[in-house]
Tab-separated table of C-alpha atoms (C1' of nucleotides) in Angstrom:
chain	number	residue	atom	x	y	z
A	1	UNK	CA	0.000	0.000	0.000
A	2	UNK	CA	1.764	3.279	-1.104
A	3	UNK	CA	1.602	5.775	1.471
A	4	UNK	CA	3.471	9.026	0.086
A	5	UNK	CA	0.299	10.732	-0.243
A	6	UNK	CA	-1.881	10.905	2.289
A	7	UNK	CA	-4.485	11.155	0.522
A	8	UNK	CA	-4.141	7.633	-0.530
A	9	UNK	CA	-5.054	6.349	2.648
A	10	UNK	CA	-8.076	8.431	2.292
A	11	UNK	CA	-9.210	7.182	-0.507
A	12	UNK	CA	-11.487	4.412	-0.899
A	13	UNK	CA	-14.014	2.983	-2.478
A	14	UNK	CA	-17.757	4.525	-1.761
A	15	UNK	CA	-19.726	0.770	-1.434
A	16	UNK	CA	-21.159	1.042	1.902
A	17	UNK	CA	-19.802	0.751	5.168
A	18	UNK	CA	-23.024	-0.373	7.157
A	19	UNK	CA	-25.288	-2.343	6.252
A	20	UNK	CA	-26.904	-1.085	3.394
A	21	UNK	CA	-31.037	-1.093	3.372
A	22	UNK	CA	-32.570	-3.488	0.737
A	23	UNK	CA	-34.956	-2.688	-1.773
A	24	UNK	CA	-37.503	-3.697	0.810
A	25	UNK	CA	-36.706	-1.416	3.125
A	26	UNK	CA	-36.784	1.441	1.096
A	27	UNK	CA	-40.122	0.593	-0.652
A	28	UNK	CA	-41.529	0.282	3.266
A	29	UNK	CA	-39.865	3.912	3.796
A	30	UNK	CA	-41.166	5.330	-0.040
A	31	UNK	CA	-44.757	3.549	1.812
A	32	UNK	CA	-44.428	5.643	5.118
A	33	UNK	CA	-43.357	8.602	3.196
A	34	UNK	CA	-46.498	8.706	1.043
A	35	UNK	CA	-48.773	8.212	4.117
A	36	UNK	CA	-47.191	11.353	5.735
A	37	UNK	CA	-47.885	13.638	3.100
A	38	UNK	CA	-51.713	12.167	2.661
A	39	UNK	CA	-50.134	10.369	-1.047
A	40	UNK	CA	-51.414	7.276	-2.132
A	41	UNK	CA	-48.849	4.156	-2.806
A	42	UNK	CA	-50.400	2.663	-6.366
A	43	UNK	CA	-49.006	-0.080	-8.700
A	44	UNK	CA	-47.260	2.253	-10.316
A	45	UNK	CA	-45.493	4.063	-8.181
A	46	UNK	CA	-44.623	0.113	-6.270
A	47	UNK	CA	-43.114	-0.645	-10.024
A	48	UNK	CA	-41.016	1.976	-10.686
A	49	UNK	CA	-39.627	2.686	-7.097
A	50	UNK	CA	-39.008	-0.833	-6.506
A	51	UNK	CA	-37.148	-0.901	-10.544
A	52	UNK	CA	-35.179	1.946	-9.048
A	53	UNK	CA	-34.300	0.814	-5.702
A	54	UNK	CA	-32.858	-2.681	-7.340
A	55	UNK	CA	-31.207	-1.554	-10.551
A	56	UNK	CA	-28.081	-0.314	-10.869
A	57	UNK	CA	-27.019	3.776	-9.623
A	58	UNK	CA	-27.058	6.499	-12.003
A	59	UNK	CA	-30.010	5.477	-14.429
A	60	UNK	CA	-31.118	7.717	-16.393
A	61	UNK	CA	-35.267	8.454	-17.044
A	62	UNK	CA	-34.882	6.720	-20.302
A	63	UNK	CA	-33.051	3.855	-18.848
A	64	UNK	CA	-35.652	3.472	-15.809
A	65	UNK	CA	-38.683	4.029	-18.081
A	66	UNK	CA	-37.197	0.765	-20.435
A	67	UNK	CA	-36.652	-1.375	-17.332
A	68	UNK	CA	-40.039	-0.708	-15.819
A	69	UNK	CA	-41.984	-1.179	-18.763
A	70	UNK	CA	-40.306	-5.112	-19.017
A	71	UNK	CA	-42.608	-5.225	-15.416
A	72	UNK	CA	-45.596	-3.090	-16.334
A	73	UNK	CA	-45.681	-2.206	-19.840
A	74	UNK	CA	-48.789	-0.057	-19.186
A	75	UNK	CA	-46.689	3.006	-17.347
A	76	UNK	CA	-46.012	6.291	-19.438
A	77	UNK	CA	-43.002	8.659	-19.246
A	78	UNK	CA	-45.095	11.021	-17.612
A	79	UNK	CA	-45.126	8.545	-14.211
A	80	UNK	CA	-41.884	8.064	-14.937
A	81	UNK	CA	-40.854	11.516	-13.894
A	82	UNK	CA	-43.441	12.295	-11.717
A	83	UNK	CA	-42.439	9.381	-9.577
A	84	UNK	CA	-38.690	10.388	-10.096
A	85	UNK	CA	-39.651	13.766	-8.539
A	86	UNK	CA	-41.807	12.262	-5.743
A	87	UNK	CA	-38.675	10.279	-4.881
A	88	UNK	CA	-36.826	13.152	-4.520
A	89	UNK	CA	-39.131	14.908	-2.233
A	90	UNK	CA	-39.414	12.158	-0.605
A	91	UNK	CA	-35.301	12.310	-0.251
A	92	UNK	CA	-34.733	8.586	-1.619
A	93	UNK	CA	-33.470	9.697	-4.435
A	94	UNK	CA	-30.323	12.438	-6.019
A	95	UNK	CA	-30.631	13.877	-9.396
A	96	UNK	CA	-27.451	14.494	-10.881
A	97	UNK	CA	-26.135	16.403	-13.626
A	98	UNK	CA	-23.134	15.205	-15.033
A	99	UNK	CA	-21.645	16.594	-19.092
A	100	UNK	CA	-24.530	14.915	-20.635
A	101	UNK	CA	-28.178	16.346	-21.992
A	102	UNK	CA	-30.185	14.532	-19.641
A	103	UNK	CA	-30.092	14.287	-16.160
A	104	UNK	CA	-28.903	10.932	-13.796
A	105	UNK	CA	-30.653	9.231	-10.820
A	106	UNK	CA	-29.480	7.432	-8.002
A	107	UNK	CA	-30.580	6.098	-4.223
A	108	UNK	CA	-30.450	8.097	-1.798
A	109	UNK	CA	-29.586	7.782	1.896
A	110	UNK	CA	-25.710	6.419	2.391
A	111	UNK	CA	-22.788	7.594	2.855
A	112	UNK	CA	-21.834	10.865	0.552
A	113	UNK	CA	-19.024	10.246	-2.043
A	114	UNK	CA	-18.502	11.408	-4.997
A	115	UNK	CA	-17.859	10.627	-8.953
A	116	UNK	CA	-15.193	10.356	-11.713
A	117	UNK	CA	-16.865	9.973	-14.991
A	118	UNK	CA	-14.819	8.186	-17.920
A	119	UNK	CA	-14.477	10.381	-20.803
A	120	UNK	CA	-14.450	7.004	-23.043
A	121	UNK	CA	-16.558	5.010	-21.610
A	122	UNK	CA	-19.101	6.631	-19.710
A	123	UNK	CA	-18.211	4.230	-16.488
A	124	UNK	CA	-18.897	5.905	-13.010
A	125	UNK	CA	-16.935	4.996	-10.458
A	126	UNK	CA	-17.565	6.213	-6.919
A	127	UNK	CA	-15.012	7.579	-4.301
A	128	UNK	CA	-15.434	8.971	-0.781
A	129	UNK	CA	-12.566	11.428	0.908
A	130	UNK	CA	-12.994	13.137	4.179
A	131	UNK	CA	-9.822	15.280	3.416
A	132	UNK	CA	-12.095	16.315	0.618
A	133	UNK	CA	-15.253	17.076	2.331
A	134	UNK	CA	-13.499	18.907	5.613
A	135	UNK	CA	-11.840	21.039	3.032
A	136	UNK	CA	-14.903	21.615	1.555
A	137	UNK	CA	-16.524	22.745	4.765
A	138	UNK	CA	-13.301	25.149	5.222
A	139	UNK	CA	-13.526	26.790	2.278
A	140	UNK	CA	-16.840	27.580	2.663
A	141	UNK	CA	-16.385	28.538	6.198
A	142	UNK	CA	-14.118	31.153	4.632
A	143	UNK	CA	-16.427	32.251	1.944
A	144	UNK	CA	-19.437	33.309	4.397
A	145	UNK	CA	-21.172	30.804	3.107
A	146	UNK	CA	-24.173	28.277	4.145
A	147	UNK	CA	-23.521	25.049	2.157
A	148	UNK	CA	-26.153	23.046	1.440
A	149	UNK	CA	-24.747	20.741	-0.912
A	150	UNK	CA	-22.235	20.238	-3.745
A	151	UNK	CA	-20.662	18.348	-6.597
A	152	UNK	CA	-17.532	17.731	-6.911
A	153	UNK	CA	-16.827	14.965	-10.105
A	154	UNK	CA	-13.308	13.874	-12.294
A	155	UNK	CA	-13.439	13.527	-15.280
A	156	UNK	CA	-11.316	11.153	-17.649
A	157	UNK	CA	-9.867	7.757	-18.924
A	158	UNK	CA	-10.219	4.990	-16.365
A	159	UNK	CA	-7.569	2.839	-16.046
A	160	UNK	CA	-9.120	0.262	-18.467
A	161	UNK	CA	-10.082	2.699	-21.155
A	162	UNK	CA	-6.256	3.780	-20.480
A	163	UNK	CA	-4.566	0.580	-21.393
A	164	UNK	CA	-6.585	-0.207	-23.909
A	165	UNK	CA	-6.484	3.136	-25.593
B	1	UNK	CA	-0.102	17.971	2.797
B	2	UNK	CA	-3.096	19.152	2.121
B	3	UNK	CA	-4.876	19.199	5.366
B	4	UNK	CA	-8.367	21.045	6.464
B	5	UNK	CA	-7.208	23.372	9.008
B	6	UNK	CA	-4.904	25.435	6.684
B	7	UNK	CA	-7.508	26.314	4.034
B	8	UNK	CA	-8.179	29.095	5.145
B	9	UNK	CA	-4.877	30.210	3.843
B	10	UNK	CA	-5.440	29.079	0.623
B	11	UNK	CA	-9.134	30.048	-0.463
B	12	UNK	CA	-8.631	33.555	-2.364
B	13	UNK	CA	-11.405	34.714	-4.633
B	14	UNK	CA	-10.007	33.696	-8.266
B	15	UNK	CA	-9.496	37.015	-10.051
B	16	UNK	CA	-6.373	37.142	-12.258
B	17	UNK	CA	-3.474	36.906	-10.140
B	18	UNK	CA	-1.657	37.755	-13.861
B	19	UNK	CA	-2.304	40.243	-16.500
B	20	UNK	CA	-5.732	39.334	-17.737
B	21	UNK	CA	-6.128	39.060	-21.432
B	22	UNK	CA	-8.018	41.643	-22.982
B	23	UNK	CA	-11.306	41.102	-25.731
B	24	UNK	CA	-9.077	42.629	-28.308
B	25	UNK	CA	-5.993	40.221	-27.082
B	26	UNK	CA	-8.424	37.158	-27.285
B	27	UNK	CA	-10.091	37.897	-30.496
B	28	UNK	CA	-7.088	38.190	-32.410
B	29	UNK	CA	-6.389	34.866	-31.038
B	30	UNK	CA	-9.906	33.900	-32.141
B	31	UNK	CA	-9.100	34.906	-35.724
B	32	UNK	CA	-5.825	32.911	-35.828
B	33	UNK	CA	-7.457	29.297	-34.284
B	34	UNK	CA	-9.324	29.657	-36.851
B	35	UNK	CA	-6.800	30.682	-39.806
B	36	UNK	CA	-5.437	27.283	-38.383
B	37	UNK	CA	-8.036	25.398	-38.758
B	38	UNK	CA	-9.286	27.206	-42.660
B	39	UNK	CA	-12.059	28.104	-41.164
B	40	UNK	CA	-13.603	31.862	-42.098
B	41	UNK	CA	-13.671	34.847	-39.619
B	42	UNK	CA	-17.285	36.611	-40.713
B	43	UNK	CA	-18.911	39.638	-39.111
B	44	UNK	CA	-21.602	37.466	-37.288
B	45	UNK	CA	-18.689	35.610	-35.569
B	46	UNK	CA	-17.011	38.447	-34.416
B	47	UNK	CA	-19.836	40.279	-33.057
B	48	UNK	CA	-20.879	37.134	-31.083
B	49	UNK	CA	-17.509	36.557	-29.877
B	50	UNK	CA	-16.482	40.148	-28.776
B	51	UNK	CA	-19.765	40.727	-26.861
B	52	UNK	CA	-18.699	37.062	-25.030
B	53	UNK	CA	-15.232	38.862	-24.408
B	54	UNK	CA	-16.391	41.687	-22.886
B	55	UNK	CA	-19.238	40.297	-20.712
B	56	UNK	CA	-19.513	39.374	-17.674
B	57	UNK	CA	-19.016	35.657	-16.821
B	58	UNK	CA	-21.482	32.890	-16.927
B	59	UNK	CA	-23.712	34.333	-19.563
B	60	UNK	CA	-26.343	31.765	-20.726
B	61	UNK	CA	-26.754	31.290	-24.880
B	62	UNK	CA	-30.244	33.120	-24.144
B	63	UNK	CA	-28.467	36.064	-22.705
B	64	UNK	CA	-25.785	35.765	-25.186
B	65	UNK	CA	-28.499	36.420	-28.192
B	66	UNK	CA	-29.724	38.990	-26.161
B	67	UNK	CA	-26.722	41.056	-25.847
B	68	UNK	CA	-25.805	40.577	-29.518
B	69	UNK	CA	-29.276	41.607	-30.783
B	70	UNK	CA	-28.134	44.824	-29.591
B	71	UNK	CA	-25.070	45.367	-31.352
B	72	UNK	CA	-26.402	43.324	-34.327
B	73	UNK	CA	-29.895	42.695	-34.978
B	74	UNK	CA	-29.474	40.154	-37.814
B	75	UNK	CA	-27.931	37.087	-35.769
B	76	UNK	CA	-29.904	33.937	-35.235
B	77	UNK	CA	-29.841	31.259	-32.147
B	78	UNK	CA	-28.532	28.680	-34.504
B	79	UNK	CA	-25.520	31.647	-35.467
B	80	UNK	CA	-24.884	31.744	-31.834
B	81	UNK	CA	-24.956	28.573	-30.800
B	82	UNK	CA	-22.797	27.711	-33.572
B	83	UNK	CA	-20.217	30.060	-32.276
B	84	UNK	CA	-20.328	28.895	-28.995
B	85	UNK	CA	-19.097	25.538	-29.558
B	86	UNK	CA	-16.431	26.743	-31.946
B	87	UNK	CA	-15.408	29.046	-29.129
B	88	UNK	CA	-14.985	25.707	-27.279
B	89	UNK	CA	-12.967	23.840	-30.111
B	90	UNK	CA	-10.554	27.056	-29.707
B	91	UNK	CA	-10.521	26.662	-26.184
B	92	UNK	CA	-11.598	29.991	-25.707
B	93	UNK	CA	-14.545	29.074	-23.950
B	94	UNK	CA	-15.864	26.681	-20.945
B	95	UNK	CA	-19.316	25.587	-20.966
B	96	UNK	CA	-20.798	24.468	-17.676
B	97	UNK	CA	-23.766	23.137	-16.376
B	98	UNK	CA	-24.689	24.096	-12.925
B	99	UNK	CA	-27.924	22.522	-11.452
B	100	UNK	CA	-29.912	23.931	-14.279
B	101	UNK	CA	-31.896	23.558	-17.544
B	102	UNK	CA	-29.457	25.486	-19.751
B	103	UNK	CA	-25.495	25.060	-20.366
B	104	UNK	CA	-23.359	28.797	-19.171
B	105	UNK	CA	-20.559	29.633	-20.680
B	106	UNK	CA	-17.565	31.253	-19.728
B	107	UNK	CA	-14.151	32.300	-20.839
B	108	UNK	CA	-11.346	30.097	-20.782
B	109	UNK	CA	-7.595	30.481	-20.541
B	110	UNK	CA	-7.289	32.227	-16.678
B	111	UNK	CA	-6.220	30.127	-13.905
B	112	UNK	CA	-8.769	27.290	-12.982
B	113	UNK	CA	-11.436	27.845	-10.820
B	114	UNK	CA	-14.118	26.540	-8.929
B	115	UNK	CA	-17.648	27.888	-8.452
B	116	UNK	CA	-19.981	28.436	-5.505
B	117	UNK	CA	-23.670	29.075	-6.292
B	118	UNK	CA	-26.166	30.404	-4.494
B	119	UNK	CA	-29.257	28.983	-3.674
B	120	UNK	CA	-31.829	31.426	-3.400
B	121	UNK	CA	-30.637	34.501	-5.854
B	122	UNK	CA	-27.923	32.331	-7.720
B	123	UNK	CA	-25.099	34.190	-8.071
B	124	UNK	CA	-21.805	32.658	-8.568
B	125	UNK	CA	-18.950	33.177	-6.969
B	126	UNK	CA	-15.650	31.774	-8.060
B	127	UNK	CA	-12.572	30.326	-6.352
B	128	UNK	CA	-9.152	28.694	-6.063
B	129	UNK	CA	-7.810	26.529	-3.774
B	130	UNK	CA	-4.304	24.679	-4.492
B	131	UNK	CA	-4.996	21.977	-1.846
B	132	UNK	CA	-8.222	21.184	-3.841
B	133	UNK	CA	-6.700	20.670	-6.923
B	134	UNK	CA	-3.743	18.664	-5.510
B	135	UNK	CA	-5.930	16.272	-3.356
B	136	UNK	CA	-7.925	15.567	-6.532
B	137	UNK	CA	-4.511	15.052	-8.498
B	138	UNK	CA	-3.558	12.415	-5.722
B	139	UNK	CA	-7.136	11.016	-5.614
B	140	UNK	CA	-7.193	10.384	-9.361
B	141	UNK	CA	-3.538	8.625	-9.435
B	142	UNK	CA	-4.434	6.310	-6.354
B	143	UNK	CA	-8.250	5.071	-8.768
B	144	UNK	CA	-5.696	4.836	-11.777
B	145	UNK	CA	-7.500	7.147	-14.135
B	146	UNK	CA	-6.033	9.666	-16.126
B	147	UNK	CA	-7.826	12.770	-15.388
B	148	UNK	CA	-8.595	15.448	-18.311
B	149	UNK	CA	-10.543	17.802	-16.113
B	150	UNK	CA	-12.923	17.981	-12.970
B	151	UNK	CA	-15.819	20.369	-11.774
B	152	UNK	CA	-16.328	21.011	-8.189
B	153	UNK	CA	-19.362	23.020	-6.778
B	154	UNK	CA	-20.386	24.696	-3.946
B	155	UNK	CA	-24.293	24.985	-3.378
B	156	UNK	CA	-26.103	26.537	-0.831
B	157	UNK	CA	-26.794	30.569	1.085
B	158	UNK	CA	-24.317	33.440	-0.608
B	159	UNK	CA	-23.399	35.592	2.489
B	160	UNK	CA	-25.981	38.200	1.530
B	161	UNK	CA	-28.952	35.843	1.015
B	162	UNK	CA	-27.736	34.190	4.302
B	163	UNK	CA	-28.263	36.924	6.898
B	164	UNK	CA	-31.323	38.327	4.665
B	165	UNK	CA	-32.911	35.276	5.200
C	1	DT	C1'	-67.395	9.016	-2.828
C	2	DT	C1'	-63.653	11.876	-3.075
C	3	DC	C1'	-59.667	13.214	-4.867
C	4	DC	C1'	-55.426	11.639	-6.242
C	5	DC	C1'	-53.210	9.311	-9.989
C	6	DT	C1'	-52.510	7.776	-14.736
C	7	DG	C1'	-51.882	7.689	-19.743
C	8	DC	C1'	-51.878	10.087	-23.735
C	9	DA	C1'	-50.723	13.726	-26.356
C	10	DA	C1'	-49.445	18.157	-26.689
C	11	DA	C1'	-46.471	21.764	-24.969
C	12	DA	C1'	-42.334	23.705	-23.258
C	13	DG	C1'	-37.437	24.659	-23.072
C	14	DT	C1'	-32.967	24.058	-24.912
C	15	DT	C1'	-30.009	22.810	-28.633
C	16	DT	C1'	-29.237	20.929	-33.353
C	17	DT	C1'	-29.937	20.444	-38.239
C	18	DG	C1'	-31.620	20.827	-43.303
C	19	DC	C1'	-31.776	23.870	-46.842
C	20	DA	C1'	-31.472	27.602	-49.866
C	21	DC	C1'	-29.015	31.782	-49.906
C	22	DT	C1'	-24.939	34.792	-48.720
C	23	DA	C1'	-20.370	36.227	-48.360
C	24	DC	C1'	-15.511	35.296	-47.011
C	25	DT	C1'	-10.948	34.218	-48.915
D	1	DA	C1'	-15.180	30.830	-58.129
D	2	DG	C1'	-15.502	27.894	-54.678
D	3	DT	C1'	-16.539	26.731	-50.160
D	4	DA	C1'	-17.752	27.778	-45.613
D	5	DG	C1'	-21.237	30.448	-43.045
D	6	DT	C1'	-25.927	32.299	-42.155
D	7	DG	C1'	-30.906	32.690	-41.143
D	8	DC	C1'	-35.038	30.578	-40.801
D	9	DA	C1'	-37.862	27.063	-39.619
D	10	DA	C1'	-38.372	22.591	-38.460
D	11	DA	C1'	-36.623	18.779	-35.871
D	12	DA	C1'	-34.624	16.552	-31.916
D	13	DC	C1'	-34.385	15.626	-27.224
D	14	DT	C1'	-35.539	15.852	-22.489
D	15	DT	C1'	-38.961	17.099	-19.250
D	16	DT	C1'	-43.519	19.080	-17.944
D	17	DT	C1'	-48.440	19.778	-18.180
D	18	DG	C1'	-53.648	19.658	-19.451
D	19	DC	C1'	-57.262	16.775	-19.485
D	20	DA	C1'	-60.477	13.053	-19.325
D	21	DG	C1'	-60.904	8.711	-17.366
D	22	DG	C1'	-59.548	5.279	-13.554
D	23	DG	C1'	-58.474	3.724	-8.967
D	24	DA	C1'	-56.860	4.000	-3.943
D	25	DA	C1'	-58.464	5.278	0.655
DNA sequence: TTCCCTGCAAAAGTTTTGCACTACT
DNA sequence: AGTAGTGCAAAACTTTTGCAGGGAA
């Protein structure tokens, strides 16, 4: 293990570090969520947030609205995104922007980390860094500001797309 | 080494800490990118890219055709948008997408920057921070990806909005 | 039974493109 | 003269919305 840098210690892989909840548990929080705000739970809303909560991170609306019609081919883009956005209030779910047209959606609710992006590829690959997030704070500390949240992604050839380039 | 405590020391607001190039300085580099590249300097192209010069930072391609109406009354979006990217295949020009509908652009070619945005009246405020960039430099070797560029962002209450509030 | 929810299609917002015409070099 | 550039309008793409009908509580 190299340990010039100290920010190699640092670094590791986002994947959680307690348990994580299943797709169960989240549908039983999307369930309690609904209730509060006096929102019905329909098959619709099951499909897609259940879709979500089990596929793969960073879907995009496209992607989700492909996968959930192989379960109910009946939904229409338009639940698509409404559900997206009641997921979001609902905080179970980040919208993210990366270089592209349309936007990216992932679970919500562990650790933060953040993203490098291959240039070639496409692949995301996650990373967490206190260093990073402490000097985050500081800086903004310094500015006068009140964070609320922020982005911070690399951008690039990952080390396969390097090789084989 | 980076480390948190010392930020403080190191967050500066980003304004040129060298002689800034002027509109005229980067338009006649504008007209030679694209002598290189055979490609035709026309009055449209001029106009669009000396109003980007001179303006202030961030400007959105909406704002952009606004200004140039002005000072030329002919020019179309697709003119504009046109220019933009060829702006960017200069590398005369960033375009960025903060947690918005539409891409900003801004000019290219000062020291690199990061950006806070505000919240509630949006305003962007840029910065620098050495430590940043070398923790990301040191993040990227340790995933083994070659990094070609990164965007970090700030979100949340500009000082202003924050005691307003 | 009451609203909330859904699907469809149309609209909206941003960016790109086809085409005939214009104008640099 | 020849080729790249322009304006307009239409298209493309992603996301939102109006509306009439359907379904959860």
């Amino acid at each position: 293990m190299p340990r010039a840098e100290n920010a190699d210690e640092e670094v590791r892989p986002a994947p959680e570090r307690r348990r994580r909840p299943t797709a169960d548990d989240r549908m039983l929080t999307f369930h309690s969520r609904l209730r509060e705000r006096g929102l019905k739970s329909t098959g619709q809303r099951d499909d897609i947030a259940r879709v979500f909560f089990e596929l793969r991170r960073h879907i995009s609306a496209e992607e989700l609205y492909a996968e959930v019609k192989k379960v109910n081919p009946h939904v229409g883009y338009a639940t698509i995104y409404r559900t997206l956005k009641l997921l979001k209030e609902c905080d179970l779910l980040f919208e993210r922007h990366f270089d592209e047209g349309q936007a990216r959606y992932e679970v919500a609710g562990e650790h933060h980390h953040d993203h490098f992006i291959c240039d070639r590829c496409g692949k995301i690959i996650e990373f967490e860094n206190d260093d990073l997030e402490r000097m985050q704070r500081a800086i903004a500390q310094k500015m006068g500001v009140l964070l609320t949240h922020h982005k911070m992604e690399l951008y690039g050839l990952c080390a396969d797309c390097r090789t084989r380039q």
